[in-house]
């Protein structure tokens, strides 16, 4: 908000200079963005009066003026302004003066006639955007007076940045209140006299109880002098507030709003049909606004209407059909109170973030409507004369904003601020701020004034004490903190180590939203119910993710659209389930609870699981002339998983069948640790690939990060000095039997001397019966105390073959 320093000092005049005033405002939370001089950078401009004027003999658009500039003799100035006339008091830039753009005025000849300066428009002097003619000053202005002094331009324009909760400071009076409290000064209240009723002329007003309006005041002014001009002092104050002057009626409503904080509107009474209605818009109603836009009105929008229909959007902008103009002689002034919670959002909806809407969204003083109306009436009559009608004053007491009593505890104030001010000091601050207060045994019972919407809880009032004392006066005491280092198990594998491993293997980390599109989530994990968001940032991001794979697939699609066909991506983060969802992870949660701690859960029934997911698609390496480039497949991503688990000492991963619909039926597996399902790996299901319109089939994995943290402390043991023995087995088994189940049976039979089991061939086809498959395994055996004898090895092998025959019906092929 911009305002004139002089205007502010009419309400309160602290004993500080401009810089000190800015510092006080900033330390009270009204941050000063900028302080600039009100006077544009011109020099040598004085008040002058045109005494005589004649047509230029050699130019149709120029005239020769004899000008009184306060000197002993008249000077000649050539001027082309259409409003130049004898007797006009205006601004003269003299020879030797300087314009705001740096131009220096010199004696000049225009079409053979000497010009001793330039008669200036307000735009040329940087005082406004008005370019229709030269400035018109009041007739009583003394010629020769420096224009800076005459217009009181020896002023500063202060621009402050207000937080959304301080709507009460969107006015000169509101800012002055805070300065009075800071400096212990009395507010210089402007005397606003009640205007006597001179004519019995008024419009009936009907307010719908469902609308945003809880108070409406209005009055008629008749017999106004048409074509009057807004006084220069008012135009100049509005300019310094960043408001462009339009016409007396509009300028007065803007002036009152800037000074008192109450938005108003002026209707041309002769253009109104019947009484005033404040109601909700009806289906199909439209309105042409003051800025010329034709908008469709929603049915939850409060409007001002007459018998014909809408004439304004309440608290935002008036309609073009009832706007005032230079011919207006009868005005209806409206000064109302609209509830901020109902107005909020409407300015953005209608793309009309006006000064009025800015204030109504933040809250306007419920006690200020009649006062503003009387002030505007007095200003209007002083400029354009006229007679005032009676005031219509309607109020809905049941819906008026209320201010609740709050207890501010002395102990709480001391704890929050770190100081212990005197009781009398705090009471005095509350009183200066207009806060009703009463001292109690525990502190103060307080109640906010009507204009302070931001004071609702105890901390709000404590903040007020800090603001008025000055944030700079609070002691700079560093908090005492005794850190307790959390013991990290020696066996723990940090997520950062896992990330580094993946990066070293060519992956790139991505971070995606935790909230996702419901339809896409349903495609990926139809078996898990996604948790809906109460207030999503968009309709496409309406639920919490149950899998991280969706974000990786979306990232892949964006990269594919940029012609990036090969990529390896991973992400770590939370997935969100209800506590009764995800049966596949229930065993893991119980297991972790007994060891390293379960994932985060809350009383709301939401389970948050820390996961890591990866996606690989395309070539695994760059094209090379001397090597075959391999495409990503199930086994390449499985190798990455094996590398991840190799960091976790003692964690044994097993791959088991899974029916997860998201994955390809022939290229998918679940992952188990200690018999608990911790994740899955596989290629994306072709049906899902088609539904998501994917041009490629990525391979993905997802598992619990906790599973990688279940390592044990490595224990050193000597290497065997004795030779290894290898025995190969060719087994005929049903095609449904997995390698993992075969290996598990083998390890159970020779746990001590069995060092490794290697699957080196799986075959189905000629010479193998239908429904069967041939599986070739290499057994690596080694003793630690002696060299294994052939008989001992053959005995172990025979035991293994017998166990495989019992468990899986395996037949040894010869």
CSV table of C-alpha atoms in Angstrom, one decimal, residues 79-297:
chain,number,residue,atom,x,y,z
A,79,UNK,CA,1.2,26.7,-26.6
A,80,UNK,CA,-0.8,24.1,-28.5
A,81,UNK,CA,-3.0,22.8,-25.7
A,82,UNK,CA,-6.7,22.7,-26.6
A,83,UNK,CA,-7.7,24.0,-23.1
A,84,UNK,CA,-5.3,27.0,-23.1
A,85,UNK,CA,-7.5,30.1,-22.6
A,86,UNK,CA,-7.3,33.6,-21.1
A,87,UNK,CA,-7.6,33.6,-17.3
A,88,UNK,CA,-6.4,30.0,-16.9
A,89,UNK,CA,-4.0,29.4,-14.0
A,90,UNK,CA,-1.5,26.7,-14.9
A,91,UNK,CA,2.1,25.5,-14.6
A,92,UNK,CA,5.0,27.2,-16.4
A,93,UNK,CA,8.4,25.6,-16.9
A,94,UNK,CA,10.7,28.7,-17.2
A,95,UNK,CA,13.8,29.1,-19.3
A,96,UNK,CA,16.6,27.5,-17.4
A,97,UNK,CA,14.3,25.0,-15.8
A,98,UNK,CA,14.5,21.2,-16.1
A,99,UNK,CA,11.8,18.6,-17.0
A,100,UNK,CA,11.6,15.1,-15.3
A,101,UNK,CA,13.2,13.5,-18.4
A,102,UNK,CA,16.2,15.8,-18.0
A,103,UNK,CA,15.4,18.2,-20.8
A,104,UNK,CA,16.5,21.8,-20.0
A,105,UNK,CA,14.3,24.6,-21.1
A,106,UNK,CA,15.8,27.2,-23.4
A,107,UNK,CA,14.5,30.3,-25.2
A,108,UNK,CA,13.1,29.1,-28.5
A,109,UNK,CA,11.4,30.2,-31.7
A,110,UNK,CA,8.3,28.3,-32.9
A,111,UNK,CA,7.3,29.2,-36.5
A,112,UNK,CA,9.0,32.7,-36.1
A,113,UNK,CA,7.5,33.4,-32.6
A,114,UNK,CA,9.6,33.6,-29.5
A,115,UNK,CA,8.6,31.2,-26.6
A,116,UNK,CA,10.1,31.9,-23.1
A,117,UNK,CA,9.2,28.6,-21.6
A,118,UNK,CA,6.5,25.9,-21.8
A,119,UNK,CA,3.0,25.6,-20.3
A,120,UNK,CA,2.9,22.0,-18.9
A,121,UNK,CA,0.5,19.2,-18.6
A,122,UNK,CA,0.4,17.0,-15.5
A,123,UNK,CA,1.8,14.1,-17.5
A,124,UNK,CA,4.8,16.1,-18.7
A,125,UNK,CA,5.6,16.9,-15.1
A,126,UNK,CA,5.2,13.3,-14.0
A,127,UNK,CA,2.2,14.1,-11.8
A,128,UNK,CA,-0.4,12.0,-13.5
A,129,UNK,CA,-1.2,10.2,-16.8
A,130,UNK,CA,-3.6,13.0,-17.9
A,131,UNK,CA,-2.4,14.3,-21.3
A,132,UNK,CA,-5.5,16.1,-22.6
A,133,UNK,CA,-4.2,19.6,-21.9
A,134,UNK,CA,-2.1,21.8,-19.7
A,135,UNK,CA,-2.7,21.7,-16.0
A,136,UNK,CA,-5.6,23.7,-14.6
A,137,UNK,CA,-4.9,25.1,-11.1
A,138,UNK,CA,-7.4,27.0,-8.8
A,139,UNK,CA,-7.9,30.6,-9.7
A,140,UNK,CA,-6.6,31.7,-6.2
A,141,UNK,CA,-3.2,30.2,-6.8
A,142,UNK,CA,-0.5,33.0,-6.5
A,143,UNK,CA,1.5,33.4,-9.7
A,144,UNK,CA,5.2,33.0,-9.4
A,145,UNK,CA,4.8,30.4,-6.6
A,146,UNK,CA,7.1,27.4,-7.0
A,147,UNK,CA,4.9,24.5,-8.1
A,148,UNK,CA,6.6,22.1,-5.6
A,149,UNK,CA,5.6,24.4,-2.8
A,150,UNK,CA,2.1,25.1,-4.1
A,151,UNK,CA,1.3,21.4,-4.5
A,152,UNK,CA,3.0,20.5,-1.3
A,153,UNK,CA,5.3,18.1,-3.2
A,154,UNK,CA,7.9,18.4,-0.4
A,155,UNK,CA,6.5,15.0,0.8
A,156,UNK,CA,7.5,11.4,0.7
A,157,UNK,CA,5.5,8.4,-0.7
A,158,UNK,CA,5.8,5.4,1.6
A,159,UNK,CA,5.1,1.9,0.1
A,160,UNK,CA,4.5,-0.8,2.7
A,161,UNK,CA,4.0,-4.5,2.2
A,162,UNK,CA,1.2,-5.9,4.4
A,163,UNK,CA,0.7,-9.5,5.4
A,164,UNK,CA,-2.8,-10.8,4.5
A,165,UNK,CA,-4.0,-10.7,8.1
A,166,UNK,CA,-3.5,-7.0,8.5
A,167,UNK,CA,-6.5,-5.7,6.5
A,168,UNK,CA,-7.0,-3.0,9.2
A,169,UNK,CA,-3.8,-1.3,8.0
A,170,UNK,CA,-5.1,-0.8,4.4
A,171,UNK,CA,-5.9,2.8,5.3
A,172,UNK,CA,-4.2,5.9,6.6
A,173,UNK,CA,-6.2,5.6,9.9
A,174,UNK,CA,-5.2,2.0,10.4
A,175,UNK,CA,-1.5,2.7,10.0
A,176,UNK,CA,-1.9,5.7,12.3
A,177,UNK,CA,-3.4,3.6,15.0
A,178,UNK,CA,-0.3,1.4,15.2
A,179,UNK,CA,2.0,4.4,15.2
A,180,UNK,CA,0.0,5.9,18.1
A,181,UNK,CA,0.4,2.7,20.1
A,182,UNK,CA,4.2,2.6,19.3
A,183,UNK,CA,4.8,6.2,20.3
A,184,UNK,CA,2.2,6.6,23.0
A,185,UNK,CA,0.4,9.4,21.1
A,186,UNK,CA,-3.3,10.3,20.7
A,187,UNK,CA,-4.9,9.7,17.4
A,188,UNK,CA,-5.8,13.0,15.7
A,189,UNK,CA,-9.4,11.9,14.8
A,190,UNK,CA,-10.8,13.7,11.8
A,191,UNK,CA,-14.0,15.5,12.6
A,192,UNK,CA,-16.8,14.2,10.5
A,193,UNK,CA,-20.0,16.2,10.9
A,194,UNK,CA,-23.4,14.6,10.4
A,195,UNK,CA,-25.1,16.0,7.3
A,196,UNK,CA,-28.6,17.3,7.9
A,197,UNK,CA,-31.3,15.8,5.8
A,198,UNK,CA,-32.4,18.4,3.3
A,199,UNK,CA,-34.6,16.3,0.9
A,200,UNK,CA,-36.8,13.3,1.4
A,201,UNK,CA,-35.3,11.3,-1.5
A,202,UNK,CA,-34.2,7.7,-0.9
A,203,UNK,CA,-34.1,4.3,-2.5
A,204,UNK,CA,-35.6,1.3,-0.8
A,205,UNK,CA,-33.1,-1.4,0.1
A,206,UNK,CA,-33.9,-5.1,0.5
A,207,UNK,CA,-31.1,-7.4,1.6
A,208,UNK,CA,-31.3,-11.2,1.2
A,209,UNK,CA,-30.2,-13.0,4.4
A,210,UNK,CA,-28.3,-15.6,2.3
A,211,UNK,CA,-26.0,-13.0,0.7
A,212,UNK,CA,-22.6,-11.9,1.9
A,213,UNK,CA,-24.0,-8.6,3.2
A,214,UNK,CA,-24.5,-8.1,6.9
A,215,UNK,CA,-24.7,-4.3,6.9
A,216,UNK,CA,-25.8,-1.8,4.2
A,217,UNK,CA,-25.9,1.9,4.5
A,218,UNK,CA,-26.8,4.3,1.6
A,219,UNK,CA,-28.1,7.8,0.9
A,220,UNK,CA,-29.2,10.0,-2.0
A,221,UNK,CA,-27.5,13.3,-3.0
A,222,UNK,CA,-29.5,15.4,-5.4
A,223,UNK,CA,-29.1,18.7,-7.3
A,224,UNK,CA,-25.4,18.2,-7.8
A,225,UNK,CA,-23.6,20.6,-10.1
A,226,UNK,CA,-22.6,18.6,-13.2
A,227,UNK,CA,-19.1,18.8,-14.7
A,228,UNK,CA,-17.4,19.7,-11.5
A,229,UNK,CA,-13.7,19.0,-11.2
A,230,UNK,CA,-12.0,17.1,-8.4
A,231,UNK,CA,-9.8,19.5,-6.3
A,232,UNK,CA,-6.1,19.4,-7.0
A,233,UNK,CA,-5.2,18.5,-3.4
A,234,UNK,CA,-7.4,15.4,-3.6
A,235,UNK,CA,-6.0,14.4,-7.0
A,236,UNK,CA,-2.5,14.8,-5.7
A,237,UNK,CA,-3.2,12.7,-2.5
A,238,UNK,CA,-4.7,10.0,-4.6
A,239,UNK,CA,-1.8,10.1,-7.0
A,240,UNK,CA,0.6,9.6,-4.2
A,241,UNK,CA,-1.5,6.6,-3.1
A,242,UNK,CA,-1.2,5.1,-6.6
A,243,UNK,CA,-4.8,5.9,-7.5
A,244,UNK,CA,-5.7,7.7,-10.8
A,245,UNK,CA,-8.3,10.5,-10.5
A,246,UNK,CA,-11.5,9.9,-12.6
A,247,UNK,CA,-14.4,12.1,-11.5
A,248,UNK,CA,-15.4,13.8,-8.2
A,249,UNK,CA,-17.8,11.0,-7.1
A,250,UNK,CA,-15.4,8.2,-7.9
A,251,UNK,CA,-12.4,10.1,-6.5
A,252,UNK,CA,-14.3,10.7,-3.2
A,253,UNK,CA,-15.1,7.0,-2.8
A,254,UNK,CA,-11.4,6.2,-3.4
A,255,UNK,CA,-10.3,8.9,-1.1
A,256,UNK,CA,-12.5,7.7,1.8
A,257,UNK,CA,-11.3,4.2,1.2
A,258,UNK,CA,-7.7,5.2,1.3
A,259,UNK,CA,-8.2,7.3,4.5
A,260,UNK,CA,-10.7,5.3,6.5
A,261,UNK,CA,-10.5,1.8,4.9
A,262,UNK,CA,-14.1,1.5,4.0
A,263,UNK,CA,-14.8,0.7,0.3
A,264,UNK,CA,-17.8,2.6,-1.2
A,265,UNK,CA,-19.6,2.8,-4.5
A,266,UNK,CA,-21.4,5.7,-6.3
A,267,UNK,CA,-24.4,4.9,-8.5
A,268,UNK,CA,-26.0,7.3,-10.9
A,269,UNK,CA,-29.5,7.5,-9.3
A,270,UNK,CA,-31.2,8.5,-12.5
A,271,UNK,CA,-30.0,5.2,-14.1
A,272,UNK,CA,-31.5,3.0,-11.3
A,273,UNK,CA,-34.8,1.3,-11.8
A,274,UNK,CA,-36.8,0.8,-8.6
A,275,UNK,CA,-35.2,-0.2,-5.3
A,276,UNK,CA,-31.8,-1.6,-4.4
A,277,UNK,CA,-31.6,-5.4,-3.9
A,278,UNK,CA,-28.6,-7.2,-2.3
A,279,UNK,CA,-29.0,-10.9,-3.2
A,280,UNK,CA,-27.4,-13.9,-4.7
A,281,UNK,CA,-27.2,-14.0,-8.5
A,282,UNK,CA,-29.7,-16.1,-10.4
A,283,UNK,CA,-29.1,-18.7,-13.0
A,284,UNK,CA,-28.2,-17.1,-16.4
A,285,UNK,CA,-27.7,-13.6,-15.1
A,286,UNK,CA,-24.9,-11.5,-16.7
A,287,UNK,CA,-23.3,-8.1,-16.0
A,288,UNK,CA,-21.2,-5.7,-18.0
A,289,UNK,CA,-18.6,-4.4,-15.5
A,290,UNK,CA,-17.1,-0.9,-15.3
A,291,UNK,CA,-14.1,-2.1,-17.2
A,292,UNK,CA,-16.3,-3.2,-20.1
A,293,UNK,CA,-16.2,-7.0,-19.6
A,294,UNK,CA,-19.4,-9.0,-19.9
A,295,UNK,CA,-19.3,-11.7,-17.2
A,296,UNK,CA,-21.6,-14.6,-16.4
A,297,UNK,CA,-22.6,-14.5,-12.7
